[in-house]
Short mmCIF file of C-alpha atoms in Angstrom, two decimals:
data_model
loop_
_atom_site.label_atom_id
_atom_site.label_comp_id
_atom_site.label_asym_id
_atom_site.label_seq_id
_atom_site.Cartn_x
_atom_site.Cartn_y
_atom_site.Cartn_z
CA MET S 1 26.50 10.84 -18.51
CA CYS S 2 26.64 11.15 -14.76
CA VAL S 3 25.16 14.26 -13.23
CA ASN S 4 27.28 16.30 -10.84
CA ARG S 5 27.68 14.79 -7.43
CA LEU S 6 25.44 16.28 -4.81
CA ASN S 7 26.99 17.73 -1.71
CA ASN S 8 27.75 15.13 0.92
CA ARG S 9 26.53 17.43 3.67
CA SER S 10 22.98 17.89 2.43
CA ARG S 11 20.87 17.60 5.55
CA LEU S 12 18.66 20.47 6.60
CA ASN S 13 18.33 21.72 10.14
CA ALA S 14 16.08 19.03 11.61
CA ARG S 15 15.05 21.03 14.64
CA ASN S 16 13.80 23.97 12.55
CA ASN S 17 11.77 21.64 10.32
CA LEU S 18 10.26 19.93 13.31
CA GLY S 19 9.29 23.23 14.79
CA ASN S 20 7.22 24.02 11.68
CA ASP S 21 5.18 20.85 12.11
CA ASN S 22 3.92 21.18 15.68
CA SER S 23 0.29 21.63 14.69
CA ARG S 24 0.10 18.25 13.01
CA SER S 25 0.06 16.09 16.08
CA VAL S 26 -0.50 16.28 19.82
CA GLY S 27 0.62 14.80 23.12
CA ILE S 28 3.10 12.04 23.87
CA ALA S 29 2.75 10.47 20.42
CA HIS S 30 3.89 13.75 18.84
CA HIS S 31 7.04 13.95 20.97
CA GLU S 32 7.91 10.33 20.19
CA THR S 33 7.52 11.04 16.47
CA GLU S 34 9.58 14.23 16.77
CA ASN S 35 12.42 12.38 18.50
CA PHE S 36 12.33 9.62 15.89
CA ILE S 37 12.54 12.14 13.04
CA LEU S 38 15.42 13.93 14.76
CA MET S 39 17.32 10.65 15.10
CA SER S 40 16.62 9.89 11.44
CA SER S 41 18.11 13.24 10.41
CA LEU S 42 21.37 12.29 12.10
CA ARG S 43 21.71 9.08 10.08
CA ASP S 44 23.39 8.91 6.71
CA LEU S 45 20.35 7.58 4.86
CA TRP S 46 22.08 7.63 1.50
CA GLN S 47 24.95 5.42 2.62
CA GLU S 48 22.47 3.01 4.20
CA LEU S 49 20.41 2.95 1.02
CA CYS S 50 23.43 2.30 -1.23
CA SER S 51 25.02 -0.36 0.98
CA TYR S 52 25.47 -3.81 -0.50
CA ASP S 53 23.60 -5.38 2.43
CA ASN S 54 20.55 -3.19 1.78
CA LEU S 55 20.62 -3.90 -1.95
CA PHE S 56 20.90 -7.63 -1.29
CA LEU S 57 17.93 -7.48 1.09
CA ALA S 58 16.01 -5.51 -1.53
CA TYR S 59 16.81 -8.18 -4.13
CA THR S 60 15.47 -10.97 -1.87
CA LYS S 61 12.22 -9.04 -1.39
CA ALA S 62 11.86 -8.25 -5.09
CA ARG S 63 12.29 -11.90 -6.10
CA LYS S 64 9.80 -13.29 -3.56
CA HIS S 65 7.30 -15.69 -5.19
CA LYS S 66 8.95 -15.14 -8.59
CA THR S 67 11.99 -17.40 -8.38
CA ARG S 68 11.20 -19.24 -11.62
CA LYS S 69 10.79 -16.13 -13.76
CA ASP S 70 13.31 -15.91 -16.60
CA TYR S 71 14.38 -12.38 -15.71
CA ILE S 72 15.09 -13.45 -12.10
CA ILE S 73 17.21 -16.37 -13.25
CA GLU S 74 19.10 -14.07 -15.64
CA PHE S 75 19.73 -11.46 -12.93
CA GLU S 76 21.00 -14.14 -10.53
CA LYS S 77 23.59 -15.45 -12.97
CA ASN S 78 25.76 -12.45 -12.05
CA LEU S 79 24.03 -11.46 -8.84
CA LYS S 80 26.95 -9.81 -7.04
CA ASP S 81 28.09 -7.90 -10.13
CA ASN S 82 24.54 -6.70 -10.82
CA LEU S 83 24.10 -5.44 -7.26
CA LEU S 84 27.51 -3.77 -7.27
CA LEU S 85 26.62 -2.10 -10.57
CA LEU S 86 23.42 -0.73 -9.05
CA ARG S 87 25.42 0.46 -6.07
CA SER S 88 27.89 2.28 -8.33
CA GLU S 89 25.12 3.90 -10.37
CA LEU S 90 23.47 5.18 -7.21
CA SER S 91 26.74 6.40 -5.68
CA LEU S 92 27.72 8.26 -8.86
CA HIS S 93 24.17 9.51 -9.50
CA CYS S 94 24.16 7.78 -12.88
CA TYR S 95 21.12 5.63 -12.14
CA ASP S 96 18.28 5.84 -14.66
CA PRO S 97 15.21 3.58 -14.51
CA LYS S 98 14.41 1.50 -17.56
CA PRO S 99 11.13 2.15 -19.43
CA LEU S 100 8.04 0.58 -17.86
CA VAL S 101 6.19 -2.27 -19.53
CA ASN S 102 2.49 -1.40 -19.71
CA PHE S 103 -0.41 -3.82 -19.93
CA THR S 104 -4.13 -3.76 -19.24
CA ILE S 105 -6.15 -5.93 -16.88
CA HIS S 106 -9.91 -6.20 -16.28
CA ASP S 107 -10.37 -6.27 -12.52
CA PRO S 108 -13.39 -6.14 -13.32
CA LYS S 109 -13.00 -2.62 -14.71
CA MET S 110 -10.14 -1.92 -17.09
CA ARG S 111 -6.90 -0.86 -15.38
CA LYS S 112 -3.54 0.08 -16.82
CA ILE S 113 -0.70 -1.62 -14.94
CA SER S 114 2.92 -0.55 -15.39
CA LYS S 115 5.64 -3.06 -14.63
CA SER S 116 9.17 -1.95 -13.79
CA ASP S 117 12.28 -3.82 -14.85
CA PHE S 118 13.53 -6.16 -12.12
CA ARG S 119 16.66 -4.09 -11.41
CA ASP S 120 14.42 -1.07 -10.81
CA ARG S 121 12.23 -3.08 -8.47
CA VAL S 122 15.37 -3.83 -6.45
CA ILE S 123 15.95 -0.07 -6.19
CA HIS S 124 12.34 0.49 -5.11
CA HIS S 125 12.74 -2.01 -2.28
CA ALA S 126 16.12 -0.54 -1.33
CA LEU S 127 14.53 2.92 -1.01
CA CYS S 128 11.52 1.69 0.96
CA ASN S 129 13.75 -0.35 3.29
CA ILE S 130 15.30 2.92 4.45
CA ILE S 131 12.54 5.53 4.41
CA GLU S 132 9.44 3.47 5.16
CA PRO S 133 10.27 3.03 8.89
CA ILE S 134 10.61 6.82 9.20
CA PHE S 135 7.10 7.41 7.86
CA GLU S 136 5.59 4.38 9.58
CA LYS S 137 6.00 6.20 12.91
CA THR S 138 3.82 9.02 11.58
CA PHE S 139 0.96 6.95 10.16
CA ILE S 140 -2.28 6.73 12.13
CA TYR S 141 -3.40 3.39 13.56
CA ASP S 142 -6.39 3.06 11.22
CA SER S 143 -4.49 3.30 7.93
CA TYR S 144 -4.43 -0.30 6.70
CA ALA S 145 -2.94 -0.57 3.20
CA ASN S 146 0.58 -1.83 2.47
CA ARG S 147 1.74 -1.86 6.07
CA ILE S 148 3.21 -4.61 8.24
CA ASN S 149 0.57 -6.28 10.46
CA LYS S 150 -2.25 -4.38 8.73
CA GLY S 151 -4.05 -5.23 5.48
CA ALA S 152 -7.60 -5.70 4.24
CA LEU S 153 -8.58 -8.33 6.82
CA LYS S 154 -7.53 -6.11 9.71
CA ALA S 155 -9.49 -3.25 8.15
CA ILE S 156 -12.61 -5.42 7.92
CA ASP S 157 -12.18 -6.49 11.55
CA ARG S 158 -11.92 -2.84 12.53
CA PHE S 159 -15.06 -2.09 10.50
CA ASP S 160 -16.96 -4.75 12.47
CA ARG S 161 -15.69 -3.36 15.76
CA PHE S 162 -16.68 0.22 14.88
CA LYS S 163 -20.16 -0.74 13.67
CA ARG S 164 -20.86 -2.53 16.98
CA LYS S 165 -19.47 0.36 18.99
CA VAL S 166 -21.31 3.17 17.17
CA THR S 167 -24.64 1.29 17.08
CA ARG S 168 -24.18 0.04 20.66
CA ASN S 169 -24.67 -3.52 19.46
CA ASN S 170 -27.31 -2.62 16.88
CA THR S 171 -29.51 -0.59 19.22
CA LEU S 172 -28.79 2.80 17.56
CA ARG S 173 -29.16 3.93 13.95
CA CYS S 174 -25.76 4.32 12.28
CA TYR S 175 -24.60 6.06 9.11
CA VAL S 176 -21.38 5.61 7.16
CA LEU S 177 -19.59 8.04 4.89
CA LYS S 178 -18.21 5.66 2.26
CA ALA S 179 -15.82 7.48 -0.06
CA ASP S 180 -12.86 7.19 -2.38
CA ILE S 181 -10.68 9.51 -4.44
CA ARG S 182 -11.39 10.20 -8.11
CA LYS S 183 -8.60 8.68 -10.26
CA TYR S 184 -6.29 8.80 -7.29
CA PHE S 185 -3.02 7.40 -8.68
CA ASP S 186 -3.37 9.40 -11.92
CA ASN S 187 -3.75 12.70 -10.07
CA ILE S 188 -1.07 12.65 -7.37
CA GLU S 189 0.98 15.84 -7.78
CA HIS S 190 4.71 15.12 -7.63
CA GLU S 191 5.72 18.46 -6.12
CA ILE S 192 3.08 18.22 -3.39
CA LEU S 193 4.22 14.67 -2.63
CA LEU S 194 7.87 15.77 -2.50
CA SER S 195 7.03 18.65 -0.18
CA ILE S 196 5.40 16.16 2.21
CA ILE S 197 8.37 13.77 1.99
CA LYS S 198 10.87 16.60 2.61
CA LYS S 199 9.31 17.23 6.01
CA ARG S 200 10.95 14.01 7.16
CA ILE S 201 13.64 13.15 4.61
CA PHE S 202 16.40 15.79 4.64
CA ASP S 203 18.98 14.09 2.44
CA LYS S 204 18.97 15.67 -1.03
CA ARG S 205 20.46 12.54 -2.55
CA VAL S 206 17.48 10.47 -1.43
CA ILE S 207 15.15 13.14 -2.82
CA TRP S 208 17.08 12.95 -6.11
CA LEU S 209 16.36 9.21 -6.31
CA ILE S 210 12.68 9.71 -5.51
CA ARG S 211 12.45 12.29 -8.30
CA LYS S 212 14.02 9.78 -10.69
CA ILE S 213 11.42 7.15 -9.78
CA LEU S 214 8.51 9.58 -10.04
CA ALA S 215 9.69 10.83 -13.44
CA ASN S 216 9.51 7.33 -14.93
CA PRO S 217 7.82 6.72 -17.40
CA SER S 218 7.43 10.35 -18.48
CA SER S 219 8.31 13.91 -17.61
CA SER S 220 4.77 14.56 -16.38
CA ASP S 221 4.55 16.20 -12.97
CA LYS S 222 1.43 14.24 -12.04
CA GLY S 223 0.49 10.59 -11.48
CA MET S 224 2.15 7.35 -10.41
CA PRO S 225 2.02 3.95 -12.14
CA LEU S 226 -0.08 1.18 -10.62
CA GLY S 227 2.12 -1.82 -9.89
CA ASN S 228 5.19 -0.17 -8.35
CA LEU S 229 6.05 -0.77 -4.70
CA THR S 230 7.00 2.89 -4.39
CA SER S 231 3.62 3.98 -5.77
CA GLN S 232 1.84 2.02 -3.03
CA PHE S 233 4.07 3.53 -0.36
CA PHE S 234 3.87 7.10 -1.67
CA ALA S 235 0.08 6.76 -1.91
CA ASN S 236 0.00 6.22 1.85
CA VAL S 237 2.34 9.15 2.48
CA TYR S 238 0.16 11.46 0.37
CA LEU S 239 -3.11 10.60 2.10
CA ASN S 240 -1.52 10.62 5.54
CA GLU S 241 -2.25 14.35 5.25
CA LEU S 242 -5.95 13.49 4.95
CA ASP S 243 -5.69 11.12 7.93
CA TYR S 244 -4.38 13.93 10.14
CA PHE S 245 -7.07 16.30 8.91
CA VAL S 246 -9.85 13.81 9.66
CA LYS S 247 -8.50 12.80 13.07
CA HIS S 248 -7.17 16.10 14.40
CA LYS S 249 -9.23 18.78 12.62
CA LEU S 250 -12.58 17.06 12.15
CA LYS S 251 -11.91 14.91 15.23
CA ALA S 252 -13.72 11.94 13.70
CA ARG S 253 -13.26 8.96 16.01
CA TYR S 254 -14.43 6.12 13.78
CA TYR S 255 -12.38 6.42 10.60
CA ILE S 256 -10.72 3.69 8.50
CA ARG S 257 -8.65 4.15 5.34
CA TYR S 258 -7.34 1.57 2.87
CA VAL S 259 -5.37 3.27 0.05
CA ASP S 260 -7.93 5.79 -1.28
CA ASP S 261 -11.03 4.04 0.09
CA PHE S 262 -12.19 5.28 3.46
CA VAL S 263 -15.19 5.13 5.79
CA ILE S 264 -16.34 7.26 8.72
CA PHE S 265 -19.07 6.14 11.14
CA ASN S 266 -21.51 8.42 12.97
CA THR S 267 -25.07 8.32 14.31
CA ASP S 268 -25.81 11.67 12.65
CA ALA S 269 -26.04 11.74 8.84
CA GLU S 270 -25.79 15.57 8.74
CA ILE S 271 -22.42 15.46 10.51
CA LEU S 272 -21.14 13.03 7.90
CA GLU S 273 -22.42 15.22 5.06
CA ASP S 274 -20.51 18.12 6.60
CA TYR S 275 -17.39 15.92 6.90
CA LYS S 276 -17.74 15.04 3.23
CA ARG S 277 -17.91 18.72 2.26
CA GLN S 278 -14.90 19.68 4.42
CA ILE S 279 -12.84 16.70 3.25
CA ASN S 280 -13.46 17.50 -0.40
CA LEU S 281 -12.45 21.11 0.19
CA PHE S 282 -9.26 20.00 1.98
CA LEU S 283 -8.34 17.55 -0.78
CA ARG S 284 -8.82 20.15 -3.50
CA GLU S 285 -6.95 22.94 -1.75
CA LYS S 286 -4.09 20.99 -0.16
CA LEU S 287 -3.56 17.90 -2.33
CA ASP S 288 -5.11 18.85 -5.69
CA ILE S 289 -7.35 15.79 -5.77
CA GLU S 290 -11.05 15.29 -5.07
CA LEU S 291 -13.62 12.78 -3.89
CA HIS S 292 -15.26 10.59 -6.50
CA PRO S 293 -18.64 12.31 -6.98
CA GLU S 294 -20.59 9.09 -7.56
CA LYS S 295 -18.83 6.75 -5.14
CA SER S 296 -18.69 9.07 -2.14
CA LYS S 297 -21.99 8.84 -0.26
CA VAL S 298 -23.50 8.83 3.20
CA LEU S 299 -25.37 5.54 3.69
CA ARG S 300 -27.28 3.86 6.46
CA LEU S 301 -25.39 0.89 7.82
CA SER S 302 -28.42 -1.26 7.11
CA GLU S 303 -28.26 -0.36 3.40
CA ARG S 304 -26.27 -2.34 0.87
CA LEU S 305 -22.75 -1.15 1.65
CA THR S 306 -19.54 -2.44 0.04
CA PHE S 307 -16.03 -2.14 1.46
CA LEU S 308 -12.80 -3.84 0.33
CA GLY S 309 -14.54 -6.44 -1.79
CA PHE S 310 -17.30 -7.33 0.70
CA ARG S 311 -21.01 -6.57 0.70
CA ILE S 312 -21.50 -5.75 4.36
CA PHE S 313 -24.66 -6.22 6.41
CA TYR S 314 -24.88 -5.94 10.16
CA HIS S 315 -25.03 -9.68 10.88
CA HIS S 316 -23.15 -11.09 7.88
CA LYS S 317 -20.96 -10.34 4.87
CA LEU S 318 -20.89 -11.58 1.27
CA LEU S 319 -18.17 -11.37 -1.34
CA LYS S 320 -18.86 -9.04 -4.23
CA LYS S 321 -19.65 -10.93 -7.43
CA SER S 322 -16.78 -9.17 -9.22
CA ASN S 323 -14.45 -10.47 -6.51
CA MET S 324 -15.52 -14.07 -7.15
CA VAL S 325 -15.14 -13.66 -10.93
CA ARG S 326 -11.67 -12.22 -10.42
CA MET S 327 -10.66 -15.14 -8.22
CA LYS S 328 -11.75 -17.70 -10.80
CA GLY S 329 -9.75 -15.87 -13.45
CA ARG S 330 -6.73 -15.80 -11.15
CA ILE S 331 -6.89 -19.58 -10.66
CA GLU S 332 -6.87 -20.09 -14.42
CA ALA S 333 -3.83 -17.82 -14.69
CA LEU S 334 -2.05 -19.77 -11.92
CA LYS S 335 -2.70 -23.05 -13.75
CA GLN S 336 -1.20 -21.58 -16.90
CA GLU S 337 1.90 -20.21 -15.15
CA TYR S 338 2.40 -23.51 -13.34
CA ALA S 339 2.11 -25.48 -16.59
CA GLU S 340 4.70 -23.18 -18.19
CA LYS S 341 6.96 -23.59 -15.12
CA LYS S 342 6.83 -19.87 -14.42
CA MET S 343 5.54 -20.40 -10.88
CA ASP S 344 6.19 -23.07 -8.27
CA TYR S 345 3.55 -24.73 -6.10
CA ASP S 346 4.78 -23.00 -2.92
CA SER S 347 3.87 -19.61 -4.42
CA ILE S 348 0.48 -20.91 -5.53
CA TYR S 349 -0.17 -22.35 -2.07
CA ASP S 350 0.74 -19.03 -0.39
CA PHE S 351 -1.69 -17.16 -2.65
CA LEU S 352 -4.52 -19.63 -2.05
CA GLU S 353 -3.90 -19.66 1.70
CA GLY S 354 -4.15 -15.86 1.80
CA TRP S 355 -7.32 -15.81 -0.29
CA ILE S 356 -9.01 -18.46 1.85
CA ALA S 357 -8.20 -16.46 4.99
CA TYR S 358 -9.71 -13.39 3.31
CA ALA S 359 -12.83 -15.21 2.04
CA LYS S 360 -13.53 -16.76 5.46
CA ASN S 361 -14.62 -13.32 6.62
CA ALA S 362 -17.77 -13.72 4.52
CA ASP S 363 -20.40 -16.42 4.13
CA THR S 364 -18.39 -18.35 1.54
CA TYR S 365 -18.32 -21.97 2.75
CA ASN S 366 -19.73 -23.46 -0.46
CA LEU S 367 -17.63 -21.18 -2.65
CA ARG S 368 -14.42 -22.10 -0.82
CA LYS S 369 -15.32 -25.78 -1.02
CA ARG S 370 -15.80 -25.57 -4.82
CA ILE S 371 -12.58 -23.65 -5.38
CA MET S 372 -10.47 -25.97 -3.23
CA ALA S 373 -11.88 -28.98 -5.06
CA GLU S 374 -10.91 -27.38 -8.36
CA VAL S 375 -7.42 -26.56 -7.04
CA SER S 376 -6.90 -30.07 -5.67
CA GLU S 377 -7.77 -31.52 -9.05
CA ALA S 378 -5.53 -29.09 -10.95
CA PHE S 379 -2.50 -29.65 -8.70
CA CYS S 380 -3.06 -33.27 -7.77
CA GLY S 381 -0.12 -34.83 -5.90
CA GLU S 382 1.58 -31.51 -5.07
CA ILE S 383 2.48 -30.59 -1.49
CA SER S 384 3.86 -27.28 -0.29
CA THR S 385 6.85 -26.65 1.96
CA LYS S 386 4.47 -25.16 4.55
CA GLU S 387 2.42 -28.36 4.66
CA ILE S 388 5.58 -30.46 5.08
CA ASN S 389 6.80 -28.24 7.91
CA ARG S 390 3.44 -28.43 9.69
CA PHE S 391 3.51 -32.23 9.40
CA LEU S 392 7.05 -32.41 10.82
CA LYS S 393 6.07 -30.26 13.82
CA GLU S 394 3.19 -32.53 14.78
#
């Protein structure tokens, strides 16, 4: 049964909310962010979110690289009707996510992944299409996960730049605080997350939808499922609070974060130990999470240090062994999906192209050569649309 309609005029006083947030940022960048948030408060976010155009865009994003999946084909048989139904459910506040499908992967450690129904993934994209640009303006430069023009490769490039800068081209001793959050996705508090979101999203109807998504699969007030687009986005929003603390309170210059993994560079190990203590205190008091006690350490840059799948040394990098094992397993899975006609060669080519670009950042020439030989043999005679387009442009 539909819940009662929420009031159409549900926005809070944007100027008062902005006034409460002045300590979080400084200078010109703060005023630009403030103006952007004010403009956002004047938009009807809910109508934008529920529009057919936004839902259609969300559908195209949700189906990317999955066009041969049975559930995509089924959804597309009545595409317009399915999107209009979603629009009606949102407008009437009758939308309820379907139960998640849970499965376990070894990556290399065991992880529980929760997969949403395709129609719910469309809703996730529709939500992020509208609210992500609002938060993007507030994210710091050196937050690299799940953002346009960022990613793991850019984070590794930034790592290389910082190590050269702090060591003055390897003439000074350098230390790195390498840390991550203990069971991060399992421990995100919904009410804390919502309080952060409400600083910038003033439409109660949008908050209602976010609550619906967070409450799936259970009524627990803690945790988010790995595998959802919204989980990845909300994870960034949650730790944006940490980013501001590190940059504006601790005033750490050389800081990089990728999801819940982060590093801070300094020539003084005692300063980094103090940062670690203050960060852990902040996380516990403000976000109800904590650093992983075994994985959060201050290391010399010359020691064996891993970050985002690489074993990093000053003059070179190697892929972690678990990363190589995972890649080989992924290739076998791609072969199987291709044989069962669940994935086309264009999608396989895009994946391999991305992995090769990633692996090139380490000393992996022989590894890449072996893998590409195996791929060429497995998909003999296939050619991707990208390759055809490159040929035509020559």
